[in-house]
XYZ file of C-alpha atoms in Angstrom:
363
model
C -36.688 41.072 -6.742
C -37.970 37.519 -6.446
C -36.551 36.710 -9.878
C -33.110 37.998 -8.858
C -33.150 35.848 -5.724
C -34.097 32.786 -7.774
C -31.301 33.444 -10.253
C -28.806 33.928 -7.447
C -29.934 30.697 -5.776
C -29.677 28.827 -9.084
C -26.159 30.192 -9.595
C -25.123 29.062 -6.108
C -26.413 25.553 -6.829
C -25.064 25.171 -10.367
C -21.665 26.853 -9.988
C -20.121 24.081 -7.817
C -21.447 21.476 -10.253
C -19.863 23.255 -13.235
C -16.578 23.710 -11.350
C -16.505 20.034 -10.373
C -17.338 18.872 -13.900
C -14.663 21.155 -15.348
C -12.067 19.964 -12.839
C -12.793 16.320 -13.605
C -12.540 16.951 -17.348
C -9.188 18.741 -16.992
C -7.917 15.945 -14.744
C -8.976 13.383 -17.356
C -7.120 15.277 -20.103
C -4.022 15.595 -17.929
C -3.902 11.946 -16.845
C -4.711 10.545 -20.277
C -1.101 11.092 -21.264
C 0.325 9.859 -17.981
C 1.480 6.367 -18.858
C 2.178 5.023 -15.387
C -1.143 5.815 -13.709
C -3.267 4.313 -16.470
C -2.504 0.928 -14.888
C -4.726 1.918 -11.955
C -8.446 2.156 -12.624
C -11.540 2.573 -10.469
C -14.652 0.580 -11.227
C -17.719 -0.398 -9.214
C -16.511 1.581 -6.228
C -13.049 0.108 -5.806
C -9.550 0.560 -7.205
C -7.890 -2.205 -9.168
C -5.208 -2.727 -11.817
C -5.982 -2.726 -15.517
C -5.812 -6.285 -16.922
C -3.315 -7.057 -19.705
C -1.427 -3.803 -19.150
C 2.305 -3.398 -19.788
C 4.525 -0.558 -18.650
C 8.117 0.273 -19.517
C 9.751 3.435 -18.199
C 11.486 5.683 -20.710
C 13.859 7.015 -18.050
C 14.821 3.829 -16.178
C 14.879 0.058 -16.445
C 11.562 -0.296 -14.647
C 9.006 -2.459 -16.398
C 6.042 -4.507 -15.326
C 3.035 -6.298 -16.703
C -0.449 -6.871 -15.330
C -1.975 -10.265 -16.115
C -5.465 -10.900 -17.475
C -6.948 -11.074 -13.960
C -5.520 -7.682 -12.971
C -2.537 -8.709 -10.825
C 1.120 -7.925 -11.383
C 2.999 -10.995 -12.565
C 2.547 -14.043 -14.745
C -0.814 -15.513 -15.725
C -2.681 -17.478 -13.053
C -5.904 -19.467 -13.034
C -8.872 -17.692 -11.491
C -10.126 -21.056 -10.237
C -7.513 -22.367 -7.844
C -6.210 -25.817 -8.825
C -6.715 -28.493 -6.176
C -2.987 -29.043 -5.761
C -2.195 -25.336 -5.180
C -1.662 -23.529 -1.899
C -2.520 -19.962 -2.834
C -0.951 -17.126 -0.836
C -2.022 -13.554 -1.609
C 0.253 -10.625 -0.733
C -2.134 -7.718 -0.061
C -0.722 -4.197 0.167
C 0.286 -0.949 -1.504
C 3.271 0.119 -3.593
C 5.881 -1.829 -1.597
C 3.922 -5.027 -2.199
C 3.312 -4.051 -5.834
C 7.046 -3.504 -6.211
C 7.256 0.147 -7.264
C 10.734 0.772 -8.606
C 11.446 -2.939 -9.025
C 12.976 -3.564 -12.425
C 10.684 -6.459 -13.399
C 7.914 -8.751 -12.165
C 10.339 -11.439 -10.999
C 11.941 -9.220 -8.322
C 8.885 -8.210 -6.308
C 8.899 -9.733 -2.838
C 5.842 -11.849 -3.674
C 7.522 -13.433 -6.718
C 10.721 -14.022 -4.755
C 8.735 -15.514 -1.867
C 7.190 -18.091 -4.195
C 10.645 -18.936 -5.531
C 12.181 -19.320 -2.061
C 9.332 -21.418 -0.686
C 9.444 -23.693 -3.715
C 13.169 -24.197 -3.167
C 12.958 -24.880 0.560
C 9.728 -26.720 1.313
C 9.870 -30.343 2.327
C 8.754 -32.181 -0.804
C 7.667 -35.228 1.200
C 5.443 -33.155 3.483
C 3.896 -31.261 0.611
C 3.206 -34.408 -1.405
C 1.842 -33.215 -4.747
C 1.114 -29.654 -3.593
C 2.815 -26.513 -4.859
C 2.758 -22.945 -3.559
C 1.558 -19.975 -5.562
C 2.009 -16.375 -4.371
C -0.208 -13.714 -5.967
C 0.844 -10.058 -5.967
C -2.267 -8.103 -4.897
C -0.400 -4.846 -4.330
C -1.672 -1.550 -5.741
C 0.342 1.683 -5.362
C -1.264 4.231 -3.055
C -3.893 1.996 -1.477
C -4.652 2.546 2.200
C -6.122 -0.063 4.514
C -9.695 1.111 3.863
C -9.189 0.651 0.114
C -7.490 -2.711 0.658
C -10.556 -3.829 2.594
C -12.828 -3.082 -0.377
C -10.312 -4.562 -2.837
C -10.182 -7.762 -0.795
C -13.963 -8.140 -0.686
C -14.691 -7.148 -4.274
C -11.735 -8.685 -6.092
C -9.168 -10.750 -4.192
C -11.510 -13.241 -2.521
C -12.585 -14.538 -5.924
C -9.179 -16.244 -6.063
C -10.112 -18.408 -3.048
C -6.760 -17.836 -1.309
C -5.631 -20.063 1.536
C -3.555 -17.303 3.136
C -3.542 -13.506 2.887
C -0.426 -11.615 4.001
C -1.563 -8.134 5.069
C 0.876 -5.237 4.743
C -0.249 -1.626 5.150
C 0.400 1.548 7.122
C 2.629 3.903 5.163
C -0.075 5.095 2.781
C -2.468 5.521 5.711
C 0.001 7.700 7.595
C 0.974 9.639 4.472
C -2.679 10.352 3.703
C -3.158 12.117 7.027
C 0.190 13.857 6.557
C -0.639 15.317 3.140
C -4.411 15.747 3.427
C -4.799 16.465 7.106
C -3.434 19.972 7.463
C -3.476 21.035 11.110
C -6.376 23.458 11.321
C -8.932 21.277 13.084
C -8.436 18.265 15.298
C -8.676 14.933 13.478
C -11.740 13.919 15.494
C -13.738 17.092 14.832
C -16.778 17.009 12.484
C -15.271 19.824 10.404
C -12.097 17.839 9.836
C -14.067 14.745 8.841
C -16.152 16.802 6.404
C -12.941 18.210 4.981
C -11.551 14.697 4.468
C -14.759 13.508 2.807
C -14.773 16.425 0.348
C -11.072 15.971 -0.370
C -11.667 12.313 -1.157
C -14.708 12.793 -3.390
C -14.408 16.215 -5.043
C -11.666 16.910 -7.576
C -12.299 20.671 -7.503
C -12.253 20.857 -3.696
C -9.100 18.751 -3.380
C -7.224 20.870 -5.949
C -8.391 24.130 -4.368
C -7.405 22.812 -0.947
C -3.931 21.879 -2.184
C -3.426 25.440 -3.423
C -4.637 26.973 -0.148
C -2.668 24.657 2.147
C 0.419 25.046 -0.018
C 0.174 28.826 0.343
C -0.395 28.528 4.092
C 2.650 26.281 4.361
C 4.812 28.959 2.764
C 3.624 31.890 4.853
C 3.550 29.917 8.131
C 6.733 27.911 7.595
C 4.846 24.647 7.973
C 7.746 22.197 7.866
C 7.576 18.518 7.089
C 8.726 17.439 10.547
C 6.080 19.519 12.289
C 3.282 18.067 10.202
C 4.659 14.546 10.577
C 4.829 14.687 14.356
C 1.360 16.242 14.499
C -0.027 13.184 12.704
C 1.793 10.820 15.058
C 0.376 12.607 18.093
C -3.217 12.326 16.892
C -5.344 9.268 17.704
C -7.493 9.413 14.582
C -4.725 8.031 12.346
C -4.081 5.110 14.719
C -7.768 4.364 15.276
C -8.589 4.453 11.564
C -5.722 2.177 10.518
C -6.426 -0.318 13.321
C -10.143 -0.452 12.545
C -9.578 -1.181 8.859
C -6.913 -3.836 9.450
C -9.184 -5.583 11.955
C -11.993 -5.577 9.400
C -9.652 -7.136 6.834
C -8.854 -9.859 9.365
C -12.556 -10.462 10.022
C -13.315 -10.706 6.294
C -10.508 -13.246 5.852
C -11.685 -15.386 8.740
C -15.327 -15.299 7.674
C -14.225 -16.627 4.267
C -12.019 -19.353 5.761
C -8.841 -17.564 4.725
C -5.888 -17.427 7.118
C -4.798 -13.802 7.761
C -1.149 -13.079 8.545
C 0.248 -9.623 9.306
C 3.563 -8.484 7.851
C 5.307 -6.098 10.235
C 6.589 -3.042 8.406
C 10.235 -3.696 7.376
C 13.032 -1.205 8.106
C 13.326 1.822 5.831
C 16.329 3.619 4.394
C 16.028 5.984 7.368
C 17.177 3.127 9.620
C 20.574 2.875 7.916
C 23.537 4.993 6.935
C 23.528 6.419 3.407
C 26.667 6.790 1.313
C 25.230 8.930 -1.473
C 22.688 11.227 0.154
C 22.754 13.683 -2.740
C 21.195 11.066 -5.041
C 18.195 10.676 -2.736
C 17.936 14.419 -1.996
C 17.792 15.092 -5.738
C 14.738 12.820 -5.973
C 13.146 14.024 -2.739
C 13.817 17.566 -1.414
C 12.702 16.615 2.126
C 14.760 13.416 2.234
C 16.855 14.543 5.215
C 13.755 15.489 7.198
C 12.167 12.156 6.361
C 15.327 10.373 7.453
C 14.919 11.982 10.860
C 11.166 11.390 11.171
C 10.600 7.991 9.566
C 12.179 5.803 12.286
C 9.534 7.143 14.675
C 6.765 6.640 12.117
C 7.970 3.078 11.572
C 7.942 2.453 15.312
C 4.343 3.690 15.551
C 3.201 1.532 12.614
C 4.891 -1.512 14.093
C 3.258 -0.896 17.469
C -0.157 -0.768 15.789
C 0.415 -4.072 13.998
C 1.835 -5.778 17.089
C -1.200 -4.706 19.119
C -3.582 -5.969 16.422
C -1.755 -9.304 16.173
C -1.833 -9.772 19.937
C -5.467 -8.733 20.317
C -6.696 -10.885 17.427
C -4.307 -13.796 18.029
C -2.957 -13.939 14.501
C 0.597 -14.517 13.229
C 2.935 -11.564 12.757
C 5.954 -11.837 10.469
C 8.954 -9.679 11.386
C 11.651 -9.512 8.694
C 13.813 -6.950 10.522
C 16.529 -9.450 11.434
C 17.136 -10.128 7.738
C 18.340 -6.520 7.471
C 20.639 -7.002 10.468
C 23.883 -7.061 8.494
C 23.012 -3.987 6.409
C 25.196 -0.979 7.224
C 24.607 1.295 4.238
C 21.125 1.191 2.760
C 21.792 2.700 -0.665
C 21.517 -0.493 -2.700
C 18.586 -1.862 -0.690
C 16.162 1.019 -1.335
C 15.112 3.173 -4.278
C 13.868 5.926 -1.940
C 13.136 6.424 1.753
C 10.730 3.449 2.080
C 10.558 1.403 -1.143
C 12.957 -1.557 -1.305
C 14.976 -2.193 -4.443
C 15.136 -5.696 -5.905
C 18.007 -6.330 -3.456
C 15.875 -5.175 -0.524
C 12.954 -7.275 -1.755
C 15.171 -10.346 -1.511
C 15.641 -9.691 2.202
C 11.906 -9.157 2.731
C 11.013 -12.318 0.811
C 13.668 -14.370 2.578
C 12.396 -13.186 5.953
C 8.820 -14.206 5.098
C 9.994 -17.536 3.684
C 12.066 -18.273 6.799
C 9.040 -17.563 8.985
C 6.791 -19.926 7.007
C 9.352 -22.718 7.121
C 9.954 -22.300 10.843
C 6.547 -21.435 12.304
C 3.674 -22.120 9.929
C 1.551 -25.267 10.172
C 0.340 -26.155 6.701
C -2.025 -28.982 7.722
C -1.394 -30.899 4.515
C -1.692 -34.649 4.000
C 1.638 -36.427 4.241
C 2.576 -38.326 1.126
C 2.162 -42.045 1.694
C 5.174 -44.300 1.237
C 4.954 -46.670 -1.724
C-alpha cells in the first residue's frame, strides 16, 4: 500500500515535468522553421533581437536587417562618438516597424533623416543626431524595462523616446480571460503560469478557446472587460514609471510618445482587404478608439505626474480622411504612416526641445 502511494506521488510530481519538457521540445521543432520569429531571442532573462540577422518575406516586399549590436537598421558604434546626440526609440512592433518594407522607412530612421535636414547647423556646431531603433515586436512595458536595463543603456543614449501600451492591453485581452478578477491571487497565479509554462499556456488556450465558442465570448465583450479593470492600467503605469526612473538615474532624458491614431480613427475604402487579414477587424474598428483614448490618458497622467515631455503626433494625421494607405492593419502604420509619426516627433523636437549644446563660435 505504501509502495503504491509512493508511486502515485512520484507520478504526480514527474508528469507535469514530462509534459512541460515535451511541450517545449515540440514548440522548438515548430518554431525552428518559422523564419520571422527567429529574429527574436531570449537570453539572460530578457528578450532581444538576434545580431546580424536578415529577413525577407516570401509573400510580400517586407525585408529588414538586424545590425551586429542587435538593433534594426544600419551599423552603429557601441561606444557613442563625442560628436553624436544619440536618441533611442524604445517600443514594440510599431517602433520596430512591422510591415515596413525596409529599414529606411521605420519612424526612427525617418526621424533621424528629418532632424538632420531641419536642425540649425550653427546651433549644433559639429554635432550630429543618431536615432537607434530599439523596438522589438510583442514587447510590453515590463519587458521594455528589462531590455532597457540589460541592453539599451550600454549605448549611453542622451534621450529615450518611450512608446508602449498596445501590447500591454492586448496581453490582458488574450491572456486574461474573464473568470477571476484581475486583482485576485488566482488570476495572478494564472498569469504567472501562462507566462512561464509552455504546457500550461497551450492547454489554457485550448480551454479558453472552447469556452469562447460555447459562451459566445465576443471580442468586444472581452475588450471592454479589460478596459474596465484597474489591473491593466496600474500595471502599465507602474512599468512606464520605472522606465522613467531608470532613465533619470542614468542621466538619460526620458520622453513619452503619445499613442498615434489607428486605422480605427479613419474611414476605410477597402474594408474587405483588412477583414481578410483579420476576421475581427470590424469589431476592432469599433473598440480601438476607446482603447486608444485609455492608453493616451495613462500616458498623459504619467507625463503630468512625473513632469516629463509628451509628444503628440495626432495633428500630423489631421488631413487624413481614408486610412488605407497609412496603415497595414488596425494599428501598425505603413511607411506612409511612419512618415507622419516621424514628422510629428521631429516637429516637436525643433519647436520645444532644449538641446543644451555649445554654440559654434564665429571665426
